[in-house]
PDB file of C-alpha atoms in Angstrom:
ATOM      1  CA  MET A   4     -13.259 -13.484 -10.289  1.00 45.00           C
ATOM      2  CA  THR A   5     -12.931 -13.350 -14.054  1.00 52.00           C
ATOM      3  CA  HIS A   6     -10.571 -11.436 -16.318  1.00 56.00           C
ATOM      4  CA  SER A   7     -13.340  -8.870 -16.932  1.00 54.00           C
ATOM      5  CA  GLU A   8     -13.535  -8.130 -13.197  1.00 56.00           C
ATOM      6  CA  LEU A   9     -10.006  -6.713 -13.375  1.00 56.00           C
ATOM      7  CA  LEU A  10     -11.172  -3.910 -15.641  1.00 54.00           C
ATOM      8  CA  PRO A  11     -11.376  -0.412 -14.116  1.00 54.00           C
ATOM      9  CA  ARG A  12     -14.071  -0.033 -11.478  1.00 68.00           C
ATOM     10  CA  PRO A  13     -16.079   3.091 -10.690  1.00 69.00           C
ATOM     11  CA  PRO A  14     -14.309   5.641  -8.483  1.00 89.00           C
ATOM     12  CA  SER A  15     -14.283   4.784  -4.790  1.00 91.00           C
ATOM     13  CA  PRO A  16     -16.412   7.007  -2.522  1.00 94.00           C
ATOM     14  CA  LEU A  17     -15.123  10.364  -1.281  1.00 97.00           C
ATOM     15  CA  VAL A  18     -16.833  11.308   1.987  1.00 97.00           C
ATOM     16  CA  GLU A  19     -16.718  14.276   4.367  1.00 97.00           C
ATOM     17  CA  ALA A  20     -15.323  13.619   7.849  1.00 97.00           C
ATOM     18  CA  ALA A  21     -16.547  16.319  10.246  1.00 96.00           C
ATOM     19  CA  ASP A  22     -13.867  16.422  12.951  1.00 97.00           C
ATOM     20  CA  ASP A  23     -13.192  19.276  15.362  1.00 97.00           C
ATOM     21  CA  ARG A  24      -9.464  18.449  15.436  1.00 97.00           C
ATOM     22  CA  PHE A  25      -9.319  19.729  11.848  1.00 98.00           C
ATOM     23  CA  GLU A  26     -12.198  22.206  11.763  1.00 98.00           C
ATOM     24  CA  ARG A  27     -10.769  24.354  14.596  1.00 98.00           C
ATOM     25  CA  TYR A  28      -7.801  25.087  12.309  1.00 98.00           C
ATOM     26  CA  GLY A  29      -9.966  25.836   9.290  1.00 98.00           C
ATOM     27  CA  VAL A  30      -9.044  22.543   7.617  1.00 98.00           C
ATOM     28  CA  ARG A  31     -11.587  20.295   5.902  1.00 98.00           C
ATOM     29  CA  LEU A  32     -11.007  16.538   5.988  1.00 98.00           C
ATOM     30  CA  LEU A  33     -12.262  14.138   3.316  1.00 98.00           C
ATOM     31  CA  LEU A  34     -11.826  10.359   3.330  1.00 98.00           C
ATOM     32  CA  LYS A  35     -11.198   8.613   0.006  1.00 97.00           C
ATOM     33  CA  ARG A  36     -12.672   5.207   0.814  1.00 96.00           C
ATOM     34  CA  ASP A  37     -10.429   3.153  -1.432  1.00 94.00           C
ATOM     35  CA  ASP A  38     -10.877   0.294   1.030  1.00 92.00           C
ATOM     36  CA  LEU A  39     -14.230  -0.206  -0.729  1.00 91.00           C
ATOM     37  CA  VAL A  40     -12.855  -0.460  -4.284  1.00 87.00           C
ATOM     38  CA  HIS A  41     -12.780  -4.288  -4.285  1.00 85.00           C
ATOM     39  CA  PRO A  42     -14.199  -6.778  -1.759  1.00 81.00           C
ATOM     40  CA  GLU A  43     -11.040  -8.902  -1.506  1.00 81.00           C
ATOM     41  CA  LEU A  44      -8.282  -6.651  -2.899  1.00 84.00           C
ATOM     42  CA  PRO A  45      -8.980  -3.323  -1.212  1.00 80.00           C
ATOM     43  CA  GLY A  46      -7.399   0.033  -1.936  1.00 80.00           C
ATOM     44  CA  ASN A  47      -3.911   0.343  -3.274  1.00 84.00           C
ATOM     45  CA  LYS A  48      -3.543  -3.452  -3.394  1.00 86.00           C
ATOM     46  CA  TRP A  49      -6.184  -3.566  -6.146  1.00 88.00           C
ATOM     47  CA  ARG A  50      -4.824  -0.428  -7.836  1.00 90.00           C
ATOM     48  CA  LYS A  51      -1.338  -1.936  -8.054  1.00 91.00           C
ATOM     49  CA  LEU A  52      -2.157  -5.600  -8.566  1.00 92.00           C
ATOM     50  CA  ALA A  53      -4.898  -5.321 -11.206  1.00 90.00           C
ATOM     51  CA  PRO A  54      -2.601  -4.067 -14.022  1.00 91.00           C
ATOM     52  CA  ASN A  55      -0.026  -6.745 -13.133  1.00 93.00           C
ATOM     53  CA  LEU A  56      -2.655  -9.479 -13.017  1.00 93.00           C
ATOM     54  CA  ARG A  57      -3.910  -8.441 -16.445  1.00 91.00           C
ATOM     55  CA  ALA A  58      -0.342  -8.600 -17.783  1.00 94.00           C
ATOM     56  CA  ALA A  59       0.172 -12.052 -16.239  1.00 95.00           C
ATOM     57  CA  LEU A  60      -3.030 -13.417 -17.774  1.00 93.00           C
ATOM     58  CA  GLU A  61      -2.372 -11.847 -21.171  1.00 93.00           C
ATOM     59  CA  GLY A  62       1.154 -13.314 -21.089  1.00 95.00           C
ATOM     60  CA  GLY A  63      -0.212 -16.807 -20.533  1.00 95.00           C
ATOM     61  CA  HIS A  64       1.260 -17.206 -17.029  1.00 96.00           C
ATOM     62  CA  ASP A  65      -0.351 -19.634 -14.604  1.00 95.00           C
ATOM     63  CA  GLN A  66       1.812 -18.732 -11.596  1.00 97.00           C
ATOM     64  CA  LEU A  67       2.699 -15.537  -9.703  1.00 97.00           C
ATOM     65  CA  VAL A  68       5.716 -15.048  -7.464  1.00 98.00           C
ATOM     66  CA  THR A  69       6.171 -12.085  -5.151  1.00 97.00           C
ATOM     67  CA  PHE A  70       7.979 -10.924  -2.014  1.00 96.00           C
ATOM     68  CA  GLY A  71       7.207  -9.649   1.465  1.00 94.00           C
ATOM     69  CA  GLY A  72       7.864  -9.737   5.179  1.00 93.00           C
ATOM     70  CA  ALA A  73       6.083 -11.745   7.827  1.00 92.00           C
ATOM     71  CA  TYR A  74       3.202  -9.227   8.104  1.00 88.00           C
ATOM     72  CA  SER A  75       2.940  -8.189   4.452  1.00 88.00           C
ATOM     73  CA  ASN A  76      -0.496  -7.021   3.295  1.00 84.00           C
ATOM     74  CA  HIS A  77       0.817  -7.375  -0.239  1.00 90.00           C
ATOM     75  CA  LEU A  78       1.510 -11.104   0.194  1.00 95.00           C
ATOM     76  CA  ARG A  79      -2.038 -11.626   1.467  1.00 93.00           C
ATOM     77  CA  ALA A  80      -3.542  -9.652  -1.408  1.00 92.00           C
ATOM     78  CA  THR A  81      -1.501 -11.563  -3.995  1.00 95.00           C
ATOM     79  CA  ALA A  82      -2.521 -14.871  -2.452  1.00 96.00           C
ATOM     80  CA  ALA A  83      -6.190 -13.840  -2.585  1.00 93.00           C
ATOM     81  CA  ALA A  84      -5.855 -12.680  -6.201  1.00 93.00           C
ATOM     82  CA  GLY A  85      -4.282 -15.993  -7.166  1.00 94.00           C
ATOM     83  CA  ARG A  86      -7.141 -17.936  -5.619  1.00 93.00           C
ATOM     84  CA  LEU A  87      -9.743 -15.750  -7.312  1.00 90.00           C
ATOM     85  CA  LEU A  88      -8.102 -16.081 -10.725  1.00 91.00           C
ATOM     86  CA  GLY A  89      -7.031 -19.707 -10.454  1.00 92.00           C
ATOM     87  CA  LEU A  90      -3.330 -18.800 -10.547  1.00 95.00           C
ATOM     88  CA  ARG A  91      -0.744 -20.581  -8.409  1.00 97.00           C
ATOM     89  CA  THR A  92       1.124 -18.215  -6.074  1.00 98.00           C
ATOM     90  CA  VAL A  93       4.515 -18.333  -4.386  1.00 98.00           C
ATOM     91  CA  GLY A  94       5.536 -15.902  -1.642  1.00 98.00           C
ATOM     92  CA  ILE A  95       9.252 -15.377  -1.003  1.00 97.00           C
ATOM     93  CA  VAL A  96       9.325 -14.313   2.652  1.00 97.00           C
ATOM     94  CA  ARG A  97      12.060 -12.275   4.356  1.00 96.00           C
ATOM     95  CA  GLY A  98      13.580 -14.150   7.309  1.00 94.00           C
ATOM     96  CA  ASP A  99      14.687 -17.790   7.074  1.00 92.00           C
ATOM     97  CA  GLU A 100      14.391 -18.016  10.876  1.00 92.00           C
ATOM     98  CA  LEU A 101      10.601 -18.098  10.355  1.00 91.00           C
ATOM     99  CA  ALA A 102      10.727 -21.381   8.454  1.00 91.00           C
ATOM    100  CA  GLY A 103      10.726 -23.598  11.520  1.00 85.00           C
ATOM    101  CA  ARG A 104       8.105 -21.673  13.478  1.00 92.00           C
ATOM    102  CA  PRO A 105       4.306 -21.782  13.468  1.00 95.00           C
ATOM    103  CA  LEU A 106       2.929 -19.325  10.906  1.00 95.00           C
ATOM    104  CA  ASN A 107       1.644 -16.013  12.233  1.00 95.00           C
ATOM    105  CA  GLU A 108      -1.916 -14.997  11.391  1.00 93.00           C
ATOM    106  CA  SER A 109      -0.838 -13.065   8.290  1.00 92.00           C
ATOM    107  CA  LEU A 110       1.237 -15.867   6.754  1.00 96.00           C
ATOM    108  CA  ALA A 111      -1.348 -18.482   7.765  1.00 97.00           C
ATOM    109  CA  ARG A 112      -3.897 -16.486   5.762  1.00 95.00           C
ATOM    110  CA  CYS A 113      -1.573 -16.573   2.732  1.00 97.00           C
ATOM    111  CA  ALA A 114      -1.189 -20.339   3.055  1.00 97.00           C
ATOM    112  CA  ALA A 115      -4.958 -20.789   3.447  1.00 97.00           C
ATOM    113  CA  GLU A 116      -5.420 -18.880   0.173  1.00 96.00           C
ATOM    114  CA  GLY A 117      -3.146 -21.424  -1.509  1.00 97.00           C
ATOM    115  CA  MET A 118       0.142 -19.508  -1.516  1.00 98.00           C
ATOM    116  CA  ARG A 119       3.291 -21.609  -1.197  1.00 97.00           C
ATOM    117  CA  LEU A 120       5.723 -19.855   1.164  1.00 97.00           C
ATOM    118  CA  HIS A 121       9.492 -19.916   0.627  1.00 97.00           C
ATOM    119  CA  PHE A 122      11.622 -18.392   3.406  1.00 97.00           C
ATOM    120  CA  VAL A 123      15.007 -16.782   2.659  1.00 95.00           C
ATOM    121  CA  SER A 124      17.672 -15.084   4.750  1.00 95.00           C
ATOM    122  CA  ARG A 125      17.433 -11.354   5.247  1.00 94.00           C
ATOM    123  CA  SER A 126      20.772 -10.775   3.508  1.00 93.00           C
ATOM    124  CA  GLU A 127      19.635 -12.774   0.477  1.00 93.00           C
ATOM    125  CA  TYR A 128      16.292 -10.955   0.443  1.00 95.00           C
ATOM    126  CA  ARG A 129      17.977  -7.531   0.448  1.00 91.00           C
ATOM    127  CA  ARG A 130      19.796  -8.367  -2.794  1.00 91.00           C
ATOM    128  CA  LYS A 131      16.690  -9.262  -4.793  1.00 91.00           C
ATOM    129  CA  ALA A 132      16.975  -6.012  -6.797  1.00 86.00           C
ATOM    130  CA  GLU A 133      20.071  -7.453  -8.511  1.00 89.00           C
ATOM    131  CA  PRO A 134      18.781  -9.246 -11.653  1.00 87.00           C
ATOM    132  CA  HIS A 135      20.957 -12.381 -11.322  1.00 90.00           C
ATOM    133  CA  ARG A 136      20.112 -12.653  -7.597  1.00 92.00           C
ATOM    134  CA  LEU A 137      16.416 -12.264  -8.378  1.00 93.00           C
ATOM    135  CA  ALA A 138      16.587 -15.076 -10.940  1.00 93.00           C
ATOM    136  CA  ARG A 139      18.330 -17.329  -8.413  1.00 93.00           C
ATOM    137  CA  LEU A 140      15.780 -16.516  -5.715  1.00 94.00           C
ATOM    138  CA  VAL A 141      12.867 -17.292  -8.039  1.00 95.00           C
ATOM    139  CA  ASP A 142      14.477 -20.545  -9.240  1.00 95.00           C
ATOM    140  CA  ALA A 143      15.237 -21.644  -5.669  1.00 94.00           C
ATOM    141  CA  ALA A 144      11.585 -21.024  -4.773  1.00 95.00           C
ATOM    142  CA  GLY A 145      10.503 -23.393  -7.566  1.00 95.00           C
ATOM    143  CA  ALA A 146       8.875 -20.539  -9.474  1.00 96.00           C
ATOM    144  CA  ALA A 147      10.910 -20.388 -12.683  1.00 94.00           C
ATOM    145  CA  GLY A 148       8.756 -18.963 -15.484  1.00 94.00           C
ATOM    146  CA  ALA A 149       6.280 -17.369 -13.072  1.00 97.00           C
ATOM    147  CA  TYR A 150       5.123 -13.768 -13.480  1.00 97.00           C
ATOM    148  CA  VAL A 151       7.176 -11.734 -10.987  1.00 96.00           C
ATOM    149  CA  VAL A 152       5.359  -9.082  -8.961  1.00 95.00           C
ATOM    150  CA  PRO A 153       7.821  -6.925  -6.985  1.00 90.00           C
ATOM    151  CA  GLU A 154       7.678  -6.359  -3.235  1.00 90.00           C
ATOM    152  CA  GLY A 155       4.670  -4.198  -2.387  1.00 85.00           C
ATOM    153  CA  GLY A 156       3.460  -4.578  -5.983  1.00 87.00           C
ATOM    154  CA  SER A 157       5.248  -1.362  -6.971  1.00 86.00           C
ATOM    155  CA  ASN A 158       6.404  -1.248 -10.589  1.00 90.00           C
ATOM    156  CA  ALA A 159       5.687   0.808 -13.720  1.00 91.00           C
ATOM    157  CA  LEU A 160       2.366  -0.986 -14.351  1.00 92.00           C
ATOM    158  CA  ALA A 161       1.282  -0.440 -10.744  1.00 92.00           C
ATOM    159  CA  LEU A 162       2.040   3.276 -10.939  1.00 94.00           C
ATOM    160  CA  GLY A 163      -0.325   3.560 -13.884  1.00 92.00           C
ATOM    161  CA  GLY A 164      -3.062   2.033 -11.728  1.00 90.00           C
ATOM    162  CA  CYS A 165      -2.320   4.435  -8.872  1.00 94.00           C
ATOM    163  CA  ALA A 166      -2.304   7.434 -11.242  1.00 96.00           C
ATOM    164  CA  GLU A 167      -5.983   6.670 -11.839  1.00 93.00           C
ATOM    165  CA  LEU A 168      -6.541   7.244  -8.108  1.00 95.00           C
ATOM    166  CA  GLY A 169      -5.032  10.707  -8.538  1.00 97.00           C
ATOM    167  CA  ARG A 170      -7.246  11.452 -11.515  1.00 97.00           C
ATOM    168  CA  GLU A 171     -10.323  10.535  -9.448  1.00 96.00           C
ATOM    169  CA  LEU A 172      -9.277  13.206  -6.929  1.00 97.00           C
ATOM    170  CA  ARG A 173      -8.565  16.041  -9.358  1.00 97.00           C
ATOM    171  CA  GLY A 174     -10.137  19.247  -8.093  1.00 96.00           C
ATOM    172  CA  ALA A 175     -11.421  17.599  -4.906  1.00 98.00           C
ATOM    173  CA  ALA A 176      -8.660  18.558  -2.446  1.00 98.00           C
ATOM    174  CA  ASP A 177      -5.581  20.727  -2.071  1.00 98.00           C
ATOM    175  CA  VAL A 178      -3.519  17.994  -0.413  1.00 98.00           C
ATOM    176  CA  VAL A 179      -4.070  14.262  -0.919  1.00 98.00           C
ATOM    177  CA  ALA A 180      -2.345  12.157   1.740  1.00 98.00           C
ATOM    178  CA  VAL A 181      -1.524   8.457   1.727  1.00 98.00           C
ATOM    179  CA  ALA A 182       0.471   6.080   3.926  1.00 96.00           C
ATOM    180  CA  CYS A 183       3.577   4.685   2.217  1.00 93.00           C
ATOM    181  CA  GLY A 184       5.350   1.340   2.352  1.00 88.00           C
ATOM    182  CA  THR A 185       7.341   0.927  -0.866  1.00 85.00           C
ATOM    183  CA  GLY A 186       6.277   4.311  -2.286  1.00 91.00           C
ATOM    184  CA  GLY A 187       4.476   3.085  -5.396  1.00 92.00           C
ATOM    185  CA  THR A 188       1.040   4.403  -4.449  1.00 94.00           C
ATOM    186  CA  LEU A 189       2.371   7.904  -3.737  1.00 96.00           C
ATOM    187  CA  ALA A 190       4.482   7.902  -6.901  1.00 96.00           C
ATOM    188  CA  GLY A 191       1.457   7.091  -9.075  1.00 96.00           C
ATOM    189  CA  LEU A 192      -1.019   9.214  -7.106  1.00 97.00           C
ATOM    190  CA  ALA A 193       1.125  12.354  -7.521  1.00 98.00           C
ATOM    191  CA  ALA A 194       1.287  11.792 -11.281  1.00 98.00           C
ATOM    192  CA  GLY A 195      -2.497  11.633 -11.566  1.00 97.00           C
ATOM    193  CA  LEU A 196      -3.347  14.751  -9.559  1.00 98.00           C
ATOM    194  CA  GLY A 197      -4.096  18.065 -11.264  1.00 97.00           C
ATOM    195  CA  PRO A 198      -2.242  21.396 -11.213  1.00 96.00           C
ATOM    196  CA  GLY A 199      -2.088  23.045  -7.791  1.00 97.00           C
ATOM    197  CA  GLN A 200      -2.632  19.763  -5.928  1.00 98.00           C
ATOM    198  CA  ARG A 201       0.019  18.121  -3.768  1.00 98.00           C
ATOM    199  CA  ALA A 202       0.421  14.494  -2.718  1.00 98.00           C
ATOM    200  CA  LEU A 203       1.673  13.905   0.825  1.00 98.00           C
ATOM    201  CA  GLY A 204       3.182  10.569   1.813  1.00 97.00           C
ATOM    202  CA  VAL A 205       3.427   9.261   5.374  1.00 96.00           C
ATOM    203  CA  PRO A 206       6.080   6.492   5.505  1.00 94.00           C
ATOM    204  CA  VAL A 207       5.222   3.638   7.865  1.00 91.00           C
ATOM    205  CA  LEU A 208       8.800   2.331   7.912  1.00 86.00           C
ATOM    206  CA  ALA A 209      11.813   4.023   9.450  1.00 83.00           C
ATOM    207  CA  GLY A 210      14.910   4.589   7.359  1.00 77.00           C
ATOM    208  CA  GLY A 211      14.506   7.649   5.148  1.00 80.00           C
ATOM    209  CA  PHE A 212      15.009   5.645   1.927  1.00 84.00           C
ATOM    210  CA  LEU A 213      11.669   6.420   0.321  1.00 91.00           C
ATOM    211  CA  ALA A 214      12.317   9.667  -1.576  1.00 95.00           C
ATOM    212  CA  ALA A 215      14.986   8.070  -3.785  1.00 93.00           C
ATOM    213  CA  GLU A 216      12.759   5.030  -4.346  1.00 92.00           C
ATOM    214  CA  ILE A 217       9.827   7.224  -5.462  1.00 95.00           C
ATOM    215  CA  ARG A 218      12.048   9.136  -7.908  1.00 96.00           C
ATOM    216  CA  SER A 219      13.304   5.829  -9.307  1.00 94.00           C
ATOM    217  CA  LEU A 220       9.767   4.428  -9.682  1.00 93.00           C
ATOM    218  CA  GLN A 221       8.561   7.581 -11.462  1.00 96.00           C
ATOM    219  CA  ALA A 222      11.543   7.502 -13.813  1.00 96.00           C
ATOM    220  CA  ALA A 223      10.712   3.897 -14.735  1.00 93.00           C
ATOM    221  CA  ALA A 224       6.985   4.534 -15.163  1.00 94.00           C
ATOM    222  CA  PHE A 225       6.841   8.066 -16.581  1.00 96.00           C
ATOM    223  CA  GLY A 226      10.364   8.813 -17.794  1.00 96.00           C
ATOM    224  CA  GLY A 227      11.029  11.322 -15.020  1.00 96.00           C
ATOM    225  CA  PRO A 228       9.492  13.273 -12.123  1.00 96.00           C
ATOM    226  CA  ALA A 229       5.688  13.534 -12.171  1.00 97.00           C
ATOM    227  CA  GLY A 230       3.456  15.699  -9.995  1.00 97.00           C
ATOM    228  CA  ASP A 231       4.076  17.529  -6.748  1.00 97.00           C
ATOM    229  CA  TRP A 232       4.755  15.327  -3.729  1.00 98.00           C
ATOM    230  CA  THR A 233       6.378  15.545  -0.300  1.00 97.00           C
ATOM    231  CA  LEU A 234       6.974  13.151   2.594  1.00 97.00           C
ATOM    232  CA  ALA A 235       6.058  13.588   6.269  1.00 95.00           C
ATOM    233  CA  GLU A 236       8.648  11.498   8.096  1.00 90.00           C
ATOM    234  CA  ASP A 237       8.710  10.568  11.803  1.00 86.00           C
ATOM    235  CA  PHE A 238       5.185   9.149  12.045  1.00 84.00           C
ATOM    236  CA  HIS A 239       6.179   5.461  11.763  1.00 83.00           C
ATOM    237  CA  HIS A 240       5.735   4.882  15.537  1.00 79.00           C
ATOM    238  CA  GLY A 241       8.847   2.749  15.797  1.00 71.00           C
ATOM    239  CA  GLY A 242       8.678   0.918  12.490  1.00 73.00           C
ATOM    240  CA  TYR A 243       6.539  -1.344  10.357  1.00 72.00           C
ATOM    241  CA  ALA A 244       3.816  -3.313  12.203  1.00 73.00           C
ATOM    242  CA  ARG A 245       4.537  -1.363  15.420  1.00 81.00           C
ATOM    243  CA  VAL A 246       1.274  -0.195  16.989  1.00 81.00           C
ATOM    244  CA  PRO A 247       1.981   1.369  20.380  1.00 82.00           C
ATOM    245  CA  ALA A 248      -0.835   1.878  22.859  1.00 94.00           C
ATOM    246  CA  ALA A 249      -1.294   5.573  22.002  1.00 94.00           C
ATOM    247  CA  LEU A 250      -1.748   4.780  18.296  1.00 93.00           C
ATOM    248  CA  GLU A 251      -4.147   1.937  19.111  1.00 95.00           C
ATOM    249  CA  ALA A 252      -6.249   4.283  21.257  1.00 96.00           C
ATOM    250  CA  PHE A 253      -6.209   6.973  18.557  1.00 95.00           C
ATOM    251  CA  ALA A 254      -7.318   4.485  15.883  1.00 96.00           C
ATOM    252  CA  ALA A 255     -10.138   3.122  18.031  1.00 97.00           C
ATOM    253  CA  ASP A 256     -11.337   6.658  18.781  1.00 97.00           C
ATOM    254  CA  PHE A 257     -11.177   7.761  15.138  1.00 97.00           C
ATOM    255  CA  GLY A 258     -13.068   4.647  14.103  1.00 96.00           C
ATOM    256  CA  SER A 259     -15.857   5.242  16.604  1.00 96.00           C
ATOM    257  CA  ARG A 260     -16.139   8.939  15.665  1.00 95.00           C
ATOM    258  CA  HIS A 261     -16.460   8.276  11.951  1.00 96.00           C
ATOM    259  CA  GLY A 262     -17.824   4.746  11.656  1.00 93.00           C
ATOM    260  CA  LEU A 263     -14.627   3.719   9.869  1.00 92.00           C
ATOM    261  CA  PRO A 264     -12.799   0.421  10.412  1.00 93.00           C
ATOM    262  CA  VAL A 265      -9.262   1.822  10.849  1.00 96.00           C
ATOM    263  CA  GLU A 266      -6.459  -0.448   9.630  1.00 93.00           C
ATOM    264  CA  ARG A 267      -3.590  -0.081  12.121  1.00 92.00           C
ATOM    265  CA  ILE A 268      -0.317  -0.523  10.209  1.00 89.00           C
ATOM    266  CA  TYR A 269      -0.915   2.067   7.474  1.00 92.00           C
ATOM    267  CA  VAL A 270      -4.170   3.995   7.834  1.00 96.00           C
ATOM    268  CA  ALA A 271      -3.902   4.739  11.568  1.00 96.00           C
ATOM    269  CA  LYS A 272      -0.423   6.219  11.084  1.00 96.00           C
ATOM    270  CA  LEU A 273      -1.692   8.355   8.192  1.00 97.00           C
ATOM    271  CA  LEU A 274      -4.621   9.749  10.185  1.00 98.00           C
ATOM    272  CA  TRP A 275      -2.441  10.351  13.257  1.00 97.00           C
ATOM    273  CA  ALA A 276       0.070  12.252  11.098  1.00 97.00           C
ATOM    274  CA  LEU A 277      -2.621  14.442   9.546  1.00 98.00           C
ATOM    275  CA  THR A 278      -4.059  15.249  12.981  1.00 98.00           C
ATOM    276  CA  GLU A 279      -0.619  16.203  14.331  1.00 97.00           C
ATOM    277  CA  LEU A 280       0.376  18.185  11.223  1.00 98.00           C
ATOM    278  CA  THR A 281      -2.899  20.108  11.277  1.00 98.00           C
ATOM    279  CA  ALA A 282      -2.412  21.032  14.941  1.00 98.00           C
ATOM    280  CA  SER A 283       1.139  22.213  14.179  1.00 97.00           C
ATOM    281  CA  GLY A 284      -0.105  24.624  11.502  1.00 97.00           C
ATOM    282  CA  ALA A 285       1.270  22.675   8.528  1.00 97.00           C
ATOM    283  CA  PHE A 286      -1.895  23.370   6.494  1.00 98.00           C
ATOM    284  CA  PRO A 287      -3.149  26.949   6.014  1.00 98.00           C
ATOM    285  CA  PRO A 288      -6.775  27.701   6.979  1.00 98.00           C
ATOM    286  CA  GLY A 289      -9.017  26.929   4.037  1.00 98.00           C
ATOM    287  CA  THR A 290      -7.070  23.782   3.089  1.00 98.00           C
ATOM    288  CA  THR A 291      -9.033  20.710   2.016  1.00 98.00           C
ATOM    289  CA  LEU A 292      -7.259  17.467   2.910  1.00 98.00           C
ATOM    290  CA  ALA A 293      -8.147  14.104   1.406  1.00 98.00           C
ATOM    291  CA  ALA A 294      -6.864  11.038   3.262  1.00 98.00           C
ATOM    292  CA  VAL A 295      -6.712   7.868   1.154  1.00 97.00           C
ATOM    293  CA  VAL A 296      -7.988   4.893   3.147  1.00 96.00           C
ATOM    294  CA  THR A 297      -5.929   2.180   1.470  1.00 92.00           C
ATOM    295  CA  GLY A 298      -7.147  -0.859   3.381  1.00 87.00           C
ATOM    296  CA  ARG A 299      -9.196  -2.243   6.224  1.00 85.00           C
ATOM    297  CA  PRO A 300      -8.337  -4.275   9.302  1.00 83.00           C
TER     298      PRO A 300
END
């Protein structure tokens, strides 16, 4: 992967998904296959990381440091990007109790990509938004001087990358829906959509903290609110990385119907939410929905 490969890529495919669970309510479903936008950094990971990687390279940095939990897709994507670009990577991982245990599959993948993992207590991790705490965390991880990518990759640069996703969907759908972790993808997506379009976020974590976070991200990136967006809460299925049997069965069925490899932590929850919302009459007949497929299993 060279610096030139971080330049904007062609729009990802937008495909029709004929599905009677939507059609019987007069709703049309499209899939924005952003999982195909980059072979190793799919979907919103590429959208958010690419602008930050460009900034790191242009700033002469040879090391990236970022943050995530034990099952973080963002940590894996950052580790892969570092390997591809020849940048050293450090992952500050939530949960010091993990330090003495065998690595799970997700963290083992990060390590295999060359990422050095540094485990911190949950209380320490929660305070990383405080500038002096952040500096101490980065120093303690042996990453002083590294380019800092925030948790989930969500910052002002990332929102600019996600706004491009919205621009690709202008005029294509009435409602564009995306699963949300830290809120950066939704915040940028909403800003890029055109008049009369709405972005719908489906949080995959419990807690109800996301609306304030999205407003804060938009203020940092755009100077204030941007675009029309709403959240559909209560589809997190018990919290991040929780995939109960009913959701697993739904994802497997959706995948077989549409020939789509359905990622379980984000994409399955998004598609489940849209199916449930459609059945409850949340979308008037004649609505075109676009679901952003942000990653793959």
